[in-house]
Amino acid sequence: MTKFSPEGDPMPLVLSHSQRERLAYLELKAFFIGELRRGDLEARFSIKPAAATRDLNAYRERAPHNLAYDRYVKAYVPTSHFCPVFPFSAERVLSWLLYGFGDGQGPTVSRTIPCEGAGELVQPDFGQLGEITRAIHTGRALQIHYLSLSSGAAKRVIVPVALADNGLRWHVRAYDRQRKRFSDFVLTRITKVRPLDEAAEAHERIEADEQWNRRIDLRLVPHPGLKHPEAVIADYGMRDGSLTLNVSAALAGYALQRWAVDCSSAHKLDCARHHLRLADPAVLAGVESAVMAPGFGS
């Protein structure tokens, strides 16, 4: 059986950005759905038949053995020699399968195969998000109204430097001028945003955020309490029984929480809920986000 590898060789042909997008779509749909028609390109990108034909010819020039025309279904189908020419991340492929190959553009986009996810419980306000991302780009400060779980509603002046996804909700990483430190602010807890005509100081920029810039290796192994650890090894595609993640120290605790990794020194958490354990909890020394790591310090 043909195996799709997300690590194909980059397309060496001289292509425009828009044509690369069309050819990437062509390749994904042909492989994962099993058939591709010229009309698929026409409908997805609103291009004329001649342009769709040029795209098909350009792809077949680079990968002459990937597709074959099936006269029975009147479509191009992947061959047994299929080898991808575009590098795709697993996240992007799964996102396309979940939300549709159209990347959410236009009312006609729909899932080609049944695929469902747990869904997003929270949605940020795009108006406020735009203010934040523009401030990140220009290096300016913002005044925000923030709802904190510990201190309630309050005004803050922050200098946003990055966005981060912890798997459950989005945060903005920012320098908090009141606390004089970098912190994480949940996007949906920001109720008001007002741009300030104040540039970030050197100590407020992302280059000064030690936790964000520090990289650490988290070596994950199956929890010793599991009766059949080989199932977990297969789940995560482990090699030699372990998996190593290289993450920012600012996000390490969130990652360990998201994957329910037992970070206790004696790996004492319930293996029914924690299939993974952190091989060396000492690696979290000095990591501020470690407070989020299950069992760490207990």
Tab-separated table of C-alpha atoms in Angstrom:
chain	number	residue	atom	x	y	z
A	1	MET	CA	0.000	0.000	0.000
A	2	THR	CA	1.269	3.458	-0.861
A	3	LYS	CA	2.351	5.395	2.198
A	4	PHE	CA	2.097	9.167	2.266
A	5	SER	CA	5.117	10.789	3.871
A	6	PRO	CA	4.777	14.423	4.991
A	7	GLU	CA	8.463	14.920	4.246
A	8	GLY	CA	8.428	15.110	0.466
A	9	ASP	CA	11.041	16.984	-1.529
A	10	PRO	CA	10.280	20.678	-2.058
A	11	MET	CA	8.886	21.460	-5.500
A	12	PRO	CA	11.945	22.515	-7.586
A	13	LEU	CA	9.887	24.046	-10.415
A	14	VAL	CA	9.718	27.826	-10.647
A	15	LEU	CA	6.159	28.522	-9.523
A	16	SER	CA	4.202	31.492	-8.275
A	17	HIS	CA	2.855	31.332	-4.749
A	18	SER	CA	-0.712	30.894	-6.003
A	19	GLN	CA	0.268	28.032	-8.297
A	20	ARG	CA	2.138	26.300	-5.475
A	21	GLU	CA	-1.043	26.500	-3.410
A	22	ARG	CA	-3.067	24.975	-6.205
A	23	LEU	CA	-0.589	22.161	-6.772
A	24	ALA	CA	-0.411	21.425	-3.043
A	25	TYR	CA	-4.206	21.169	-2.976
A	26	LEU	CA	-4.072	18.933	-6.030
A	27	GLU	CA	-1.617	16.575	-4.370
A	28	LEU	CA	-3.448	16.349	-1.050
A	29	LYS	CA	-6.844	15.746	-2.553
A	30	ALA	CA	-5.574	13.180	-5.030
A	31	PHE	CA	-3.851	11.180	-2.324
A	32	PHE	CA	-6.275	11.394	0.595
A	33	ILE	CA	-9.503	11.258	-1.388
A	34	GLY	CA	-8.208	8.986	-4.124
A	35	GLU	CA	-9.373	10.988	-7.123
A	36	LEU	CA	-8.906	14.412	-8.630
A	37	ARG	CA	-10.647	16.102	-11.547
A	38	ARG	CA	-9.736	19.221	-13.410
A	39	GLY	CA	-13.059	20.631	-12.279
A	40	ASP	CA	-11.936	20.351	-8.631
A	41	LEU	CA	-9.236	22.940	-9.302
A	42	GLU	CA	-11.629	25.131	-11.259
A	43	ALA	CA	-14.235	25.117	-8.476
A	44	ARG	CA	-11.821	25.514	-5.583
A	45	PHE	CA	-9.769	28.389	-7.028
A	46	SER	CA	-12.233	29.917	-9.521
A	47	ILE	CA	-9.855	29.419	-12.421
A	48	LYS	CA	-10.556	28.680	-16.064
A	49	PRO	CA	-10.203	25.174	-17.566
A	50	ALA	CA	-7.008	26.140	-19.394
A	51	ALA	CA	-5.375	27.252	-16.140
A	52	ALA	CA	-6.414	24.032	-14.401
A	53	THR	CA	-4.928	22.028	-17.258
A	54	ARG	CA	-1.637	23.933	-16.926
A	55	ASP	CA	-1.550	23.124	-13.206
A	56	LEU	CA	-2.118	19.426	-13.848
A	57	ASN	CA	0.609	19.405	-16.487
A	58	ALA	CA	3.039	21.230	-14.176
A	59	TYR	CA	2.434	18.708	-11.407
A	60	ARG	CA	2.762	15.716	-13.725
A	61	GLU	CA	5.997	17.165	-15.126
A	62	ARG	CA	7.498	17.119	-11.629
A	63	ALA	CA	5.951	13.809	-10.561
A	64	PRO	CA	5.174	11.792	-13.675
A	65	HIS	CA	4.579	8.569	-11.733
A	66	ASN	CA	2.272	9.931	-9.024
A	67	LEU	CA	-1.022	10.125	-10.912
A	68	ALA	CA	-2.756	8.033	-13.526
A	69	TYR	CA	-5.942	8.823	-15.391
A	70	ASP	CA	-8.738	6.357	-14.653
A	71	ARG	CA	-11.178	6.350	-17.570
A	72	TYR	CA	-13.787	4.515	-15.505
A	73	VAL	CA	-14.142	7.219	-12.859
A	74	LYS	CA	-12.944	9.956	-15.243
A	75	ALA	CA	-10.442	11.276	-12.744
A	76	TYR	CA	-6.765	11.187	-11.848
A	77	VAL	CA	-5.966	8.656	-9.128
A	78	PRO	CA	-2.776	8.079	-7.107
A	79	THR	CA	-0.562	5.261	-8.280
A	80	SER	CA	1.244	2.674	-6.183
A	81	HIS	CA	4.452	4.674	-6.816
A	82	PHE	CA	3.047	7.871	-5.323
A	83	CYS	CA	5.698	9.984	-3.599
A	84	PRO	CA	4.709	13.491	-2.419
A	85	VAL	CA	6.573	16.500	-3.732
A	86	PHE	CA	5.338	18.950	-1.096
A	87	PRO	CA	6.304	18.781	2.598
A	88	PHE	CA	3.147	18.770	4.732
A	89	SER	CA	2.914	18.833	8.501
A	90	ALA	CA	0.550	16.423	10.211
A	91	GLU	CA	-1.258	19.402	11.749
A	92	ARG	CA	-2.017	20.904	8.352
A	93	VAL	CA	-3.191	17.643	6.821
A	94	LEU	CA	-5.475	16.853	9.762
A	95	SER	CA	-6.792	20.410	9.778
A	96	TRP	CA	-7.717	20.122	6.119
A	97	LEU	CA	-9.483	16.843	6.749
A	98	LEU	CA	-11.380	18.350	9.679
A	99	TYR	CA	-12.336	21.717	8.224
A	100	GLY	CA	-12.306	20.978	4.498
A	101	PHE	CA	-9.725	21.251	1.766
A	102	GLY	CA	-10.784	24.820	1.073
A	103	ASP	CA	-9.058	26.178	4.183
A	104	GLY	CA	-12.372	27.713	5.234
A	105	GLN	CA	-12.656	29.975	2.190
A	106	GLY	CA	-16.089	30.455	0.644
A	107	PRO	CA	-19.523	28.984	1.344
A	108	THR	CA	-19.052	26.001	-0.972
A	109	VAL	CA	-16.217	24.465	1.031
A	110	SER	CA	-17.185	21.272	2.804
A	111	ARG	CA	-15.559	18.205	4.248
A	112	THR	CA	-14.784	15.654	1.582
A	113	ILE	CA	-14.845	12.768	4.045
A	114	PRO	CA	-16.612	12.511	7.449
A	115	CYS	CA	-14.336	14.015	10.076
A	116	GLU	CA	-15.228	15.596	13.402
A	117	GLY	CA	-13.320	17.193	16.247
A	118	ALA	CA	-14.173	18.114	19.815
A	119	GLY	CA	-14.624	21.711	18.698
A	120	GLU	CA	-13.514	25.010	20.167
A	121	LEU	CA	-15.274	26.131	23.335
A	122	VAL	CA	-13.836	29.636	23.199
A	123	GLN	CA	-13.598	32.143	20.378
A	124	PRO	CA	-11.504	35.331	20.656
A	125	ASP	CA	-12.915	38.672	19.587
A	126	PHE	CA	-11.318	39.304	16.188
A	127	GLY	CA	-11.427	43.071	16.623
A	128	GLN	CA	-9.388	42.890	19.815
A	129	LEU	CA	-7.163	40.209	18.332
A	130	GLY	CA	-6.377	42.540	15.438
A	131	GLU	CA	-5.342	45.297	17.855
A	132	ILE	CA	-3.060	42.838	19.643
A	133	THR	CA	-1.414	41.410	16.531
A	134	ARG	CA	-0.804	44.905	15.131
A	135	ALA	CA	0.808	45.908	18.412
A	136	ILE	CA	3.040	42.823	18.253
A	137	HIS	CA	4.105	43.731	14.729
A	138	THR	CA	4.806	47.393	15.475
A	139	GLY	CA	6.229	46.917	18.971
A	140	ARG	CA	3.700	49.168	20.721
A	141	ALA	CA	2.035	49.062	24.128
A	142	LEU	CA	-1.646	48.451	24.863
A	143	GLN	CA	-3.957	49.249	27.719
A	144	ILE	CA	-6.280	46.320	28.369
A	145	HIS	CA	-9.119	45.455	30.709
A	146	TYR	CA	-8.397	41.968	31.960
A	147	LEU	CA	-10.415	39.457	33.966
A	148	SER	CA	-8.026	37.549	36.194
A	149	LEU	CA	-9.003	34.414	38.119
A	150	SER	CA	-6.881	35.541	41.071
A	151	SER	CA	-7.414	39.317	41.209
A	152	GLY	CA	-10.592	39.953	39.197
A	153	ALA	CA	-11.094	42.802	36.741
A	154	ALA	CA	-8.304	45.326	36.354
A	155	LYS	CA	-6.624	47.623	33.868
A	156	ARG	CA	-3.182	46.592	32.667
A	157	VAL	CA	-0.623	48.149	30.380
A	158	ILE	CA	1.123	45.448	28.425
A	159	VAL	CA	3.542	45.113	25.543
A	160	PRO	CA	2.424	42.052	23.560
A	161	VAL	CA	5.238	40.055	21.972
A	162	ALA	CA	3.727	36.741	20.767
A	163	LEU	CA	0.653	34.518	20.603
A	164	ALA	CA	0.599	30.997	22.011
A	165	ASP	CA	-1.840	28.091	21.880
A	166	ASN	CA	-1.891	25.780	24.898
A	167	GLY	CA	-4.271	23.314	23.268
A	168	LEU	CA	-7.354	24.618	25.103
A	169	ARG	CA	-7.196	28.373	24.677
A	170	TRP	CA	-5.034	31.074	23.133
A	171	HIS	CA	-2.774	33.366	25.130
A	172	VAL	CA	-0.919	36.537	24.346
A	173	ARG	CA	2.608	36.590	25.728
A	174	ALA	CA	3.308	40.115	26.918
A	175	TYR	CA	5.407	42.271	29.199
A	176	ASP	CA	3.243	43.423	32.108
A	177	ARG	CA	4.352	46.924	33.091
A	178	GLN	CA	2.582	46.714	36.440
A	179	ARG	CA	4.298	43.502	37.540
A	180	LYS	CA	7.470	44.274	35.566
A	181	ARG	CA	7.671	40.800	34.073
A	182	PHE	CA	6.576	38.737	31.095
A	183	SER	CA	3.282	36.915	31.606
A	184	ASP	CA	0.561	35.072	29.722
A	185	PHE	CA	-2.855	36.653	29.215
A	186	VAL	CA	-5.816	34.557	28.041
A	187	LEU	CA	-7.228	36.235	24.939
A	188	THR	CA	-10.866	35.730	25.857
A	189	ARG	CA	-10.361	37.348	29.281
A	190	ILE	CA	-9.358	40.615	27.641
A	191	THR	CA	-12.556	42.698	27.506
A	192	LYS	CA	-11.216	45.989	26.158
A	193	VAL	CA	-8.125	47.015	24.201
A	194	ARG	CA	-6.806	50.544	23.682
A	195	PRO	CA	-3.656	51.167	21.633
A	196	LEU	CA	-1.083	53.452	23.225
A	197	ASP	CA	1.371	55.615	21.340
A	198	GLU	CA	4.227	54.142	23.349
A	199	ALA	CA	7.018	52.071	21.863
A	200	ALA	CA	8.354	49.026	23.675
A	201	GLU	CA	11.537	49.457	25.671
A	202	ALA	CA	14.422	47.063	25.075
A	203	HIS	CA	13.626	45.054	28.217
A	204	GLU	CA	10.001	44.665	27.057
A	205	ARG	CA	10.765	43.064	23.699
A	206	ILE	CA	10.649	39.367	22.944
A	207	GLU	CA	14.441	39.204	22.811
A	208	ALA	CA	14.464	39.973	26.554
A	209	ASP	CA	11.965	37.236	27.459
A	210	GLU	CA	14.267	34.583	28.902
A	211	GLN	CA	11.529	31.996	29.427
A	212	TRP	CA	10.253	32.359	25.869
A	213	ASN	CA	13.718	32.094	24.324
A	214	ARG	CA	14.964	29.250	26.505
A	215	ARG	CA	14.548	25.869	24.809
A	216	ILE	CA	14.323	22.628	26.759
A	217	ASP	CA	14.061	18.973	25.786
A	218	LEU	CA	11.206	17.004	27.330
A	219	ARG	CA	11.808	13.262	27.030
A	220	LEU	CA	8.526	11.418	27.363
A	221	VAL	CA	8.200	7.692	28.052
A	222	PRO	CA	5.252	5.364	28.730
A	223	HIS	CA	3.987	5.488	32.294
A	224	PRO	CA	5.521	2.575	34.251
A	225	GLY	CA	2.100	1.657	35.613
A	226	LEU	CA	0.768	0.672	32.200
A	227	LYS	CA	0.212	-3.020	31.573
A	228	HIS	CA	0.797	-2.678	27.832
A	229	PRO	CA	3.191	0.243	27.201
A	230	GLU	CA	3.590	-0.830	23.580
A	231	ALA	CA	0.174	0.710	22.869
A	232	VAL	CA	1.454	4.131	23.974
A	233	ILE	CA	4.676	3.636	22.024
A	234	ALA	CA	2.526	3.112	18.927
A	235	ASP	CA	0.278	6.081	19.785
A	236	TYR	CA	3.134	8.546	19.693
A	237	GLY	CA	5.425	6.844	17.188
A	238	MET	CA	8.166	6.508	19.782
A	239	ARG	CA	11.635	5.359	18.862
A	240	ASP	CA	13.510	3.242	21.393
A	241	GLY	CA	10.577	3.684	23.750
A	242	SER	CA	10.698	7.457	24.114
A	243	LEU	CA	9.732	10.704	22.443
A	244	THR	CA	11.562	14.007	22.849
A	245	LEU	CA	9.871	17.373	22.461
A	246	ASN	CA	11.904	20.550	22.137
A	247	VAL	CA	9.775	23.401	23.462
A	248	SER	CA	10.011	26.913	24.788
A	249	ALA	CA	10.263	27.018	28.580
A	250	ALA	CA	7.332	29.452	28.563
A	251	LEU	CA	5.130	26.750	26.997
A	252	ALA	CA	6.583	23.595	28.566
A	253	GLY	CA	4.064	23.408	31.415
A	254	TYR	CA	1.146	23.885	29.039
A	255	ALA	CA	2.417	21.111	26.755
A	256	LEU	CA	2.842	18.702	29.658
A	257	GLN	CA	-0.626	19.557	30.952
A	258	ARG	CA	-2.186	19.132	27.516
A	259	TRP	CA	-0.700	15.666	27.077
A	260	ALA	CA	-1.382	14.705	30.722
A	261	VAL	CA	2.253	13.823	31.383
A	262	ASP	CA	3.070	12.582	34.891
A	263	CYS	CA	5.833	14.934	36.062
A	264	SER	CA	6.018	13.729	39.662
A	265	SER	CA	9.410	12.510	40.827
A	266	ALA	CA	8.001	9.104	41.804
A	267	HIS	CA	5.601	8.871	38.812
A	268	LYS	CA	2.759	8.364	41.276
A	269	LEU	CA	-0.141	9.778	39.251
A	270	ASP	CA	-2.843	7.435	37.972
A	271	CYS	CA	-1.648	5.787	34.764
A	272	ALA	CA	-5.252	5.450	33.577
A	273	ARG	CA	-5.295	9.218	33.090
A	274	HIS	CA	-1.589	9.797	32.533
A	275	HIS	CA	-0.240	7.493	29.837
A	276	LEU	CA	3.064	9.363	29.656
A	277	ARG	CA	5.630	10.370	32.197
A	278	LEU	CA	8.472	12.865	32.074
A	279	ALA	CA	11.686	10.843	32.183
A	280	ASP	CA	13.626	13.561	34.035
A	281	PRO	CA	11.473	16.037	36.007
A	282	ALA	CA	14.657	17.922	36.971
A	283	VAL	CA	14.676	19.429	33.485
A	284	LEU	CA	11.861	21.709	34.680
A	285	ALA	CA	14.062	23.448	37.230
A	286	GLY	CA	13.731	27.192	36.746
A	287	VAL	CA	10.866	26.791	34.277
A	288	GLU	CA	8.092	29.145	35.380
A	289	SER	CA	5.358	27.348	33.459
A	290	ALA	CA	6.158	24.115	35.340
A	291	VAL	CA	3.424	25.022	37.815
A	292	MET	CA	1.033	23.735	35.130
A	293	ALA	CA	2.792	20.362	34.787
A	294	PRO	CA	0.796	17.490	36.363
A	295	GLY	CA	2.408	16.323	39.593
A	296	PHE	CA	5.495	18.509	39.358
A	297	GLY	CA	6.848	19.467	42.773
A	298	SER	CA	4.448	17.215	44.645
